[in-house]
Amino acid sequence: MADHSKHEEFTELPDLSDFLGEDPYLAPYQQDLCRRYQLFTKSLCNLEEAEGSIDVFTRSYVFYGVHRQADNSLMFREWAPGAQALYLTGDFNEWNSRSHPYTSKEYGKWELSIPPKTESSPAIQHRSKLKLVVLTSEGEELYRISPWAKYCHQSPDSNTYDWIHWDPSKPFVHQHQRPKRPRSLRIYEAHVGIASPKEEIATYTNFTLNVLPKIKDLGYNCVQLMAIMEHAYYGSFGYQVTNFFAASSRFGTPEDLKRLVDTAHSLGITVLLDVVHSHASSNTADGLNRFDGTDSCFFHSGPRGHHKQWGSRLFNYQSWEVMRFLLSNLRWWMEEYLFDGFRFDGVSSMLYHHHGIDMSFSGGYSDYFGMHVDEDAIIQLMLSNHILHTFYPDCITIAEDVSGMPGLCKSLKKGGLGFDYRLNMAVPDKWIQIMKELKDEDWDMGNIVYTLTNRRKGEGCICYAESHDQALVGDKSLAFWLMDKEMYTNMSSLVPMTPVIDRGIQLHKMIRLITQALGGEGYLNFMGNEFGHPEWLDFPRKGNDESYRFARRQYDLLEPENNLRYTQLYAFDRDMNRAEEKYGWLASEKVLVTTADEKDKVIVFERANVLFVFNFHPSNSYSNYRVAASQGRYCIQLDSDAEQYGGHGRLETSTEFFTQPESFRGVNGQWMPHSMKHSLELLVP
């Protein structure tokens, strides 16, 4: 469990020596970096002085919401500064809206204690429906859900969600400890609701029984769960959160989710939560919007509190109670469900007052510093990373940031924001761009290498060829870009491949391998894409007649009796991950690219003492092809041309290759360094 020791002491100023040494262009912005750090340390000290402990402050879920006491009485607490009065109603009092008033406390807090029944059982039973009744200053009576609600559910006859009192007599008890933090992070991005071939909403139990074993078999050591925080609109992909402490009831109960996480841990799989603290749903009846009847409360009032593109509400990160709410939310998922970390969604929107709207982020450093930067949000992110890495040293935090903010993944003490990784979002964009705009014989090898290696030194990146973004309706997956409509008719392994299927399958494998091997310090795959899932992803909506046809993953395509080539792509992805597990190239900092030949369409590089050779030429194979290599003996470990992967089996995998002391001209005709003045000859199919 968590180590609740006191946080480490912070110095007055960050140590920027490494940061500036790696990037001298940051020198004019030293004052900005120091200011951020000072604001962070000031906020941390203020919180501790006022609350007594950052640990207690960030576990405020043990105070707010509803809690059963030792004598079975129930204590309710809320923060609603704009309310004139607060009442509790529900099944327990036959929906009497005034029989159970809260008592007003200081700082906008409210409290209600309900004694047990005469036989000493709680006055409110497990699974009972509840609502808060908020009386506004205008005398309006509003029905609301507690922001701290642990479980919410939508009745078939209702358009909104109900607050369900969750207090099981035998709560689930985790049996397995968190796995050790992976040295090389291989992430399987997943959505529980679509994790089935059936045209329906799948469940936590289905995921536990049927998907986790596939993730384990494929060699992924981490699963990133999307859309877990409760969201009223299914089609939002979970990014319009209504209830921040509630696990989505569409997929099952809180105990079902705990069992899923525990089972993943038993398999040695770490579990990340896709957390949304960048904005919130604008729903009022079942969300945070106008919770106390005012336009502010958890959010900025006026235009600043509204995201004009997303139609959602924007948090006031300077608010003491908002900091309490969001930081406690992180601790809740770590403590109650034993998640191992988070992917923070929409970080770019948080970092800037303009929220990244209509911004190109060309790389000029003035983009990252100045009045357009939201320092309140930056401090919130720094506090988030601080508490997570203090109380859970193996916690993993990933930022979704398209802007390229310098220092995002530097430690706090070294002038950064404290994340472990950022998503390398330029890579999938590049793959989609070249497939849209170029024939594969026109692909630019140097540009591909540049895109895969162009990342900030000393800051971890999660690379990926495609994620859920590329699968959404209106776009295409890599497999669909490569093979399009032929995937419907020509994927049988019982007949010869057509030219389109043949080329598509070979490129699908190479794109994924070169992305994993060269593109970052961690790797991500969206569920189903490992085997070239056909079609796009589209949730039920009016525009598609509320159909679930495209809101599913067709894992049944992998059944042996279907004799489809999807199994060959699955096998390659599995063995690619197993090879990475063996050699650990994602964890290797040193990468040496020795060939990016535009004429031959060949890319060669070394990483983690593994020699990677890629031939992207659409028609040419090469015999006796000389490549630079560190001195030694080489054996084939992974061959994308192997027949079991849908290749043509042109290599004898037992062949051994020995380097020769011959000089070699590498990238742009430059001589290789002394350590690479050896080369070997290969057959490159």
mmCIF file of C-alpha atoms in Angstrom, residues 278-541:
data_model
loop_
_atom_site.group_PDB
_atom_site.id
_atom_site.type_symbol
_atom_site.label_atom_id
_atom_site.label_comp_id
_atom_site.label_asym_id
_atom_site.label_seq_id
_atom_site.Cartn_x
_atom_site.Cartn_y
_atom_site.Cartn_z
ATOM 1 C CA SER A 278 -8.527 19.059 -18.141
ATOM 2 C CA HIS A 279 -12.282 19.692 -18.270
ATOM 3 C CA ALA A 280 -15.654 18.276 -17.198
ATOM 4 C CA SER A 281 -19.030 17.586 -18.741
ATOM 5 C CA SER A 282 -21.392 20.554 -18.886
ATOM 6 C CA ASN A 283 -24.228 18.364 -17.578
ATOM 7 C CA THR A 284 -25.988 19.828 -14.550
ATOM 8 C CA ALA A 285 -28.414 17.138 -13.345
ATOM 9 C CA ASP A 286 -25.738 14.436 -13.143
ATOM 10 C CA GLY A 287 -22.465 16.382 -13.463
ATOM 11 C CA LEU A 288 -20.481 19.088 -11.664
ATOM 12 C CA ASN A 289 -21.772 22.000 -13.722
ATOM 13 C CA ARG A 290 -23.697 24.543 -11.596
ATOM 14 C CA PHE A 291 -23.527 22.100 -8.692
ATOM 15 C CA ASP A 292 -24.353 24.771 -6.121
ATOM 16 C CA GLY A 293 -26.533 26.778 -8.506
ATOM 17 C CA THR A 294 -23.762 29.195 -9.498
ATOM 18 C CA ASP A 295 -21.739 29.392 -12.691
ATOM 19 C CA SER A 296 -18.517 28.922 -10.748
ATOM 20 C CA CYS A 297 -18.097 26.521 -7.795
ATOM 21 C CA PHE A 298 -15.604 24.037 -9.355
ATOM 22 C CA PHE A 299 -15.070 26.117 -12.494
ATOM 23 C CA HIS A 300 -14.131 29.556 -13.696
ATOM 24 C CA SER A 301 -17.168 31.778 -14.138
ATOM 25 C CA GLY A 302 -17.891 33.473 -17.428
ATOM 26 C CA PRO A 303 -16.215 32.645 -20.766
ATOM 27 C CA ARG A 304 -13.010 31.433 -19.103
ATOM 28 C CA GLY A 305 -14.942 28.543 -17.591
ATOM 29 C CA HIS A 306 -16.146 27.178 -20.926
ATOM 30 C CA HIS A 307 -14.211 25.309 -23.625
ATOM 31 C CA LYS A 308 -15.585 26.691 -26.866
ATOM 32 C CA GLN A 309 -14.691 23.621 -28.946
ATOM 33 C CA TRP A 310 -15.533 20.834 -26.519
ATOM 34 C CA GLY A 311 -18.625 22.448 -25.006
ATOM 35 C CA SER A 312 -17.377 21.488 -21.550
ATOM 36 C CA ARG A 313 -16.507 23.270 -18.293
ATOM 37 C CA LEU A 314 -12.986 24.309 -17.290
ATOM 38 C CA PHE A 315 -11.721 23.917 -13.740
ATOM 39 C CA ASN A 316 -10.505 26.794 -11.589
ATOM 40 C CA TYR A 317 -7.137 25.294 -10.622
ATOM 41 C CA GLN A 318 -6.386 28.191 -8.282
ATOM 42 C CA SER A 319 -9.323 27.236 -6.046
ATOM 43 C CA TRP A 320 -8.337 25.512 -2.821
ATOM 44 C CA GLU A 321 -11.300 23.143 -2.971
ATOM 45 C CA VAL A 322 -10.729 22.301 -6.625
ATOM 46 C CA MET A 323 -7.150 21.348 -5.764
ATOM 47 C CA ARG A 324 -8.521 19.204 -2.926
ATOM 48 C CA PHE A 325 -11.040 17.556 -5.245
ATOM 49 C CA LEU A 326 -8.666 16.752 -8.123
ATOM 50 C CA LEU A 327 -5.676 15.675 -6.026
ATOM 51 C CA SER A 328 -7.914 13.490 -3.877
ATOM 52 C CA ASN A 329 -9.367 12.035 -7.049
ATOM 53 C CA LEU A 330 -5.927 10.737 -8.031
ATOM 54 C CA ARG A 331 -5.341 9.260 -4.591
ATOM 55 C CA TRP A 332 -8.802 7.631 -4.681
ATOM 56 C CA TRP A 333 -8.077 5.632 -7.832
ATOM 57 C CA MET A 334 -4.661 4.633 -6.493
ATOM 58 C CA GLU A 335 -5.903 3.606 -3.053
ATOM 59 C CA GLU A 336 -9.376 2.186 -3.696
ATOM 60 C CA TYR A 337 -8.757 0.421 -7.011
ATOM 61 C CA LEU A 338 -4.958 0.020 -6.892
ATOM 62 C CA PHE A 339 -4.303 1.548 -10.294
ATOM 63 C CA ASP A 340 -0.605 1.909 -11.081
ATOM 64 C CA GLY A 341 -0.666 5.323 -12.680
ATOM 65 C CA PHE A 342 -2.388 7.640 -15.108
ATOM 66 C CA ARG A 343 -2.480 8.959 -18.637
ATOM 67 C CA PHE A 344 -3.492 12.602 -18.223
ATOM 68 C CA ASP A 345 -5.809 13.581 -21.057
ATOM 69 C CA GLY A 346 -5.925 17.036 -22.649
ATOM 70 C CA VAL A 347 -2.774 18.404 -21.032
ATOM 71 C CA SER A 348 -2.276 20.870 -23.897
ATOM 72 C CA SER A 349 -5.658 22.394 -23.099
ATOM 73 C CA MET A 350 -4.617 22.811 -19.471
ATOM 74 C CA LEU A 351 -1.238 24.384 -20.139
ATOM 75 C CA TYR A 352 -2.444 27.402 -22.095
ATOM 76 C CA HIS A 353 -5.224 29.945 -21.775
ATOM 77 C CA HIS A 354 -5.869 29.485 -25.502
ATOM 78 C CA HIS A 355 -6.190 25.700 -24.883
ATOM 79 C CA GLY A 356 -4.197 25.001 -28.035
ATOM 80 C CA ILE A 357 -7.082 26.131 -30.246
ATOM 81 C CA ASP A 358 -5.832 27.298 -33.674
ATOM 82 C CA MET A 359 -2.215 26.961 -32.525
ATOM 83 C CA SER A 360 0.434 25.324 -34.716
ATOM 84 C CA PHE A 361 3.173 25.045 -32.039
ATOM 85 C CA SER A 362 5.965 25.475 -34.555
ATOM 86 C CA GLY A 363 8.674 24.947 -31.948
ATOM 87 C CA GLY A 364 9.438 28.559 -31.107
ATOM 88 C CA TYR A 365 10.092 28.802 -27.380
ATOM 89 C CA SER A 366 7.882 31.826 -27.001
ATOM 90 C CA ASP A 367 5.002 29.360 -27.495
ATOM 91 C CA TYR A 368 5.787 27.848 -24.085
ATOM 92 C CA PHE A 369 6.399 30.889 -21.909
ATOM 93 C CA GLY A 370 4.486 34.085 -21.330
ATOM 94 C CA MET A 371 1.079 35.386 -20.313
ATOM 95 C CA HIS A 372 -0.723 32.845 -22.511
ATOM 96 C CA VAL A 373 0.516 30.031 -20.250
ATOM 97 C CA ASP A 374 -1.878 29.005 -17.465
ATOM 98 C CA GLU A 375 0.388 28.904 -14.417
ATOM 99 C CA ASP A 376 -2.451 27.717 -12.160
ATOM 100 C CA ALA A 377 -2.858 24.609 -14.317
ATOM 101 C CA ILE A 378 0.916 24.055 -14.427
ATOM 102 C CA ILE A 379 1.087 24.159 -10.624
ATOM 103 C CA GLN A 380 -1.843 21.731 -10.455
ATOM 104 C CA LEU A 381 0.024 19.288 -12.697
ATOM 105 C CA MET A 382 3.215 19.694 -10.662
ATOM 106 C CA LEU A 383 1.299 19.010 -7.442
ATOM 107 C CA SER A 384 -0.333 15.985 -9.057
ATOM 108 C CA ASN A 385 2.997 14.478 -10.067
ATOM 109 C CA HIS A 386 4.517 15.330 -6.706
ATOM 110 C CA ILE A 387 1.900 13.561 -4.604
ATOM 111 C CA LEU A 388 1.773 10.551 -6.910
ATOM 112 C CA HIS A 389 5.521 10.005 -7.021
ATOM 113 C CA THR A 390 5.894 10.731 -3.297
ATOM 114 C CA PHE A 391 3.238 8.340 -2.018
ATOM 115 C CA TYR A 392 3.650 5.793 -4.834
ATOM 116 C CA PRO A 393 7.281 5.796 -6.051
ATOM 117 C CA ASP A 394 6.541 3.326 -8.867
ATOM 118 C CA CYS A 395 3.565 5.331 -10.130
ATOM 119 C CA ILE A 396 3.602 6.025 -13.883
ATOM 120 C CA THR A 397 2.323 9.341 -15.257
ATOM 121 C CA ILE A 398 1.916 10.066 -18.961
ATOM 122 C CA ALA A 399 0.944 13.413 -20.479
ATOM 123 C CA GLU A 400 -1.071 13.844 -23.652
ATOM 124 C CA ASP A 401 0.469 17.070 -24.935
ATOM 125 C CA VAL A 402 0.621 18.038 -28.571
ATOM 126 C CA SER A 403 2.472 21.310 -27.932
ATOM 127 C CA GLY A 404 5.885 19.914 -26.976
ATOM 128 C CA MET A 405 6.189 21.883 -23.716
ATOM 129 C CA PRO A 406 9.875 21.721 -22.636
ATOM 130 C CA GLY A 407 10.430 20.037 -19.293
ATOM 131 C CA LEU A 408 7.069 18.314 -19.220
ATOM 132 C CA CYS A 409 8.857 15.068 -18.386
ATOM 133 C CA LYS A 410 11.677 16.485 -16.296
ATOM 134 C CA SER A 411 11.641 16.036 -12.534
ATOM 135 C CA LEU A 412 10.304 18.902 -10.443
ATOM 136 C CA LYS A 413 13.674 19.586 -8.842
ATOM 137 C CA LYS A 414 15.270 19.910 -12.261
ATOM 138 C CA GLY A 415 12.791 22.499 -13.511
ATOM 139 C CA GLY A 416 10.181 20.186 -15.031
ATOM 140 C CA LEU A 417 6.532 19.346 -14.484
ATOM 141 C CA GLY A 418 7.278 15.843 -13.220
ATOM 142 C CA PHE A 419 5.672 13.500 -15.764
ATOM 143 C CA ASP A 420 7.407 10.242 -16.639
ATOM 144 C CA TYR A 421 6.419 10.186 -20.302
ATOM 145 C CA ARG A 422 4.718 12.241 -22.972
ATOM 146 C CA LEU A 423 2.868 10.789 -25.958
ATOM 147 C CA ASN A 424 4.902 11.174 -29.155
ATOM 148 C CA MET A 425 1.904 12.366 -31.143
ATOM 149 C CA ALA A 426 3.919 13.431 -34.191
ATOM 150 C CA VAL A 427 4.651 9.821 -35.144
ATOM 151 C CA PRO A 428 1.101 8.586 -35.923
ATOM 152 C CA ASP A 429 0.441 11.873 -37.696
ATOM 153 C CA LYS A 430 3.486 11.244 -39.894
ATOM 154 C CA TRP A 431 2.423 7.700 -40.801
ATOM 155 C CA ILE A 432 -1.073 8.850 -41.714
ATOM 156 C CA GLN A 433 0.329 11.791 -43.702
ATOM 157 C CA ILE A 434 2.655 9.723 -45.854
ATOM 158 C CA MET A 435 -0.003 7.074 -46.508
ATOM 159 C CA LYS A 436 -2.490 9.756 -47.516
ATOM 160 C CA GLU A 437 -0.126 11.770 -49.687
ATOM 161 C CA LEU A 438 2.560 9.440 -51.044
ATOM 162 C CA LYS A 439 2.945 6.156 -52.855
ATOM 163 C CA ASP A 440 5.172 3.910 -50.776
ATOM 164 C CA GLU A 441 7.936 4.087 -53.425
ATOM 165 C CA ASP A 442 8.072 7.825 -52.689
ATOM 166 C CA TRP A 443 8.447 7.517 -48.920
ATOM 167 C CA ASP A 444 11.315 9.602 -47.572
ATOM 168 C CA MET A 445 13.546 7.406 -45.392
ATOM 169 C CA GLY A 446 15.373 10.353 -43.859
ATOM 170 C CA ASN A 447 12.134 12.080 -42.943
ATOM 171 C CA ILE A 448 10.784 8.910 -41.318
ATOM 172 C CA VAL A 449 13.964 8.551 -39.249
ATOM 173 C CA TYR A 450 13.857 12.237 -38.312
ATOM 174 C CA THR A 451 10.247 12.017 -37.125
ATOM 175 C CA LEU A 452 10.910 8.889 -35.082
ATOM 176 C CA THR A 453 14.013 10.327 -33.395
ATOM 177 C CA ASN A 454 12.985 13.988 -33.038
ATOM 178 C CA ARG A 455 12.176 14.203 -29.341
ATOM 179 C CA ARG A 456 13.456 16.126 -26.356
ATOM 180 C CA LYS A 457 16.596 14.695 -24.825
ATOM 181 C CA GLY A 458 16.188 13.316 -21.326
ATOM 182 C CA GLU A 459 12.369 13.245 -21.484
ATOM 183 C CA GLY A 460 10.571 9.925 -21.870
ATOM 184 C CA CYS A 461 8.281 9.438 -24.870
ATOM 185 C CA ILE A 462 5.579 6.884 -25.552
ATOM 186 C CA CYS A 463 5.705 6.071 -29.246
ATOM 187 C CA TYR A 464 2.877 4.585 -31.278
ATOM 188 C CA ALA A 465 1.934 4.106 -34.880
ATOM 189 C CA GLU A 466 -1.757 4.532 -34.105
ATOM 190 C CA SER A 467 -3.998 4.956 -31.078
ATOM 191 C CA HIS A 468 -7.738 5.313 -30.567
ATOM 192 C CA ASP A 469 -7.573 8.706 -32.315
ATOM 193 C CA GLN A 470 -6.735 7.087 -35.642
ATOM 194 C CA ALA A 471 -9.465 4.459 -35.215
ATOM 195 C CA LEU A 472 -12.316 6.941 -34.816
ATOM 196 C CA VAL A 473 -14.924 7.394 -37.515
ATOM 197 C CA GLY A 474 -13.718 9.874 -40.109
ATOM 198 C CA ASP A 475 -10.213 8.412 -40.065
ATOM 199 C CA LYS A 476 -8.785 4.991 -40.819
ATOM 200 C CA SER A 477 -6.576 2.536 -38.999
ATOM 201 C CA LEU A 478 -3.172 1.746 -40.516
ATOM 202 C CA ALA A 479 -4.473 -1.546 -41.845
ATOM 203 C CA PHE A 480 -7.412 0.172 -43.498
ATOM 204 C CA TRP A 481 -5.184 2.810 -45.093
ATOM 205 C CA LEU A 482 -2.939 0.050 -46.424
ATOM 206 C CA MET A 483 -5.519 -2.502 -47.584
ATOM 207 C CA ASP A 484 -8.893 -0.733 -47.545
ATOM 208 C CA LYS A 485 -11.863 -2.665 -48.976
ATOM 209 C CA GLU A 486 -9.756 -5.719 -49.810
ATOM 210 C CA MET A 487 -9.757 -6.529 -46.092
ATOM 211 C CA TYR A 488 -13.393 -7.587 -46.492
ATOM 212 C CA THR A 489 -12.718 -10.157 -49.198
ATOM 213 C CA ASN A 490 -9.041 -11.108 -49.478
ATOM 214 C CA MET A 491 -7.748 -11.870 -45.982
ATOM 215 C CA SER A 492 -8.135 -15.651 -46.215
ATOM 216 C CA SER A 493 -4.924 -17.568 -45.540
ATOM 217 C CA LEU A 494 -6.186 -20.410 -47.745
ATOM 218 C CA VAL A 495 -5.617 -18.469 -50.965
ATOM 219 C CA PRO A 496 -2.603 -16.526 -52.289
ATOM 220 C CA MET A 497 -2.349 -12.905 -51.249
ATOM 221 C CA THR A 498 -3.333 -10.199 -53.669
ATOM 222 C CA PRO A 499 -0.682 -7.509 -54.289
ATOM 223 C CA VAL A 500 -2.597 -5.059 -52.064
ATOM 224 C CA ILE A 501 -2.928 -7.492 -49.156
ATOM 225 C CA ASP A 502 0.671 -8.642 -49.530
ATOM 226 C CA ARG A 503 2.097 -5.122 -49.473
ATOM 227 C CA GLY A 504 -0.288 -4.019 -46.745
ATOM 228 C CA ILE A 505 0.605 -6.863 -44.413
ATOM 229 C CA GLN A 506 4.354 -6.345 -44.873
ATOM 230 C CA LEU A 507 4.165 -2.589 -44.279
ATOM 231 C CA HIS A 508 1.851 -3.022 -41.276
ATOM 232 C CA LYS A 509 4.497 -5.151 -39.547
ATOM 233 C CA MET A 510 7.439 -2.930 -40.454
ATOM 234 C CA ILE A 511 5.692 0.293 -39.451
ATOM 235 C CA ARG A 512 4.898 -1.069 -36.019
ATOM 236 C CA LEU A 513 8.369 -2.534 -35.458
ATOM 237 C CA ILE A 514 10.333 0.537 -36.558
ATOM 238 C CA THR A 515 8.029 2.731 -34.456
ATOM 239 C CA GLN A 516 8.616 0.621 -31.363
ATOM 240 C CA ALA A 517 12.339 0.222 -31.982
ATOM 241 C CA LEU A 518 13.195 3.836 -32.836
ATOM 242 C CA GLY A 519 10.336 6.089 -31.725
ATOM 243 C CA GLY A 520 10.570 6.383 -27.955
ATOM 244 C CA GLU A 521 11.116 4.952 -24.496
ATOM 245 C CA GLY A 522 7.708 3.271 -24.291
ATOM 246 C CA TYR A 523 5.263 1.851 -26.824
ATOM 247 C CA LEU A 524 1.473 1.940 -27.149
ATOM 248 C CA ASN A 525 -1.045 -0.001 -29.216
ATOM 249 C CA PHE A 526 -4.803 0.488 -29.363
ATOM 250 C CA MET A 527 -6.767 -2.710 -28.846
ATOM 251 C CA GLY A 528 -7.306 -4.743 -31.988
ATOM 252 C CA ASN A 529 -4.819 -2.821 -34.091
ATOM 253 C CA GLU A 530 -2.160 -5.398 -33.268
ATOM 254 C CA PHE A 531 -3.898 -7.763 -35.706
ATOM 255 C CA GLY A 532 -4.959 -5.119 -38.234
ATOM 256 C CA HIS A 533 -8.519 -4.627 -37.039
ATOM 257 C CA PRO A 534 -10.726 -3.718 -39.996
ATOM 258 C CA GLU A 535 -13.024 -0.728 -40.112
ATOM 259 C CA TRP A 536 -13.234 2.302 -37.875
ATOM 260 C CA LEU A 537 -14.678 2.974 -34.430
ATOM 261 C CA ASP A 538 -18.043 4.678 -34.088
ATOM 262 C CA PHE A 539 -20.184 4.762 -30.956
ATOM 263 C CA PRO A 540 -23.989 4.553 -31.075
ATOM 264 C CA ARG A 541 -25.534 7.896 -32.003
#
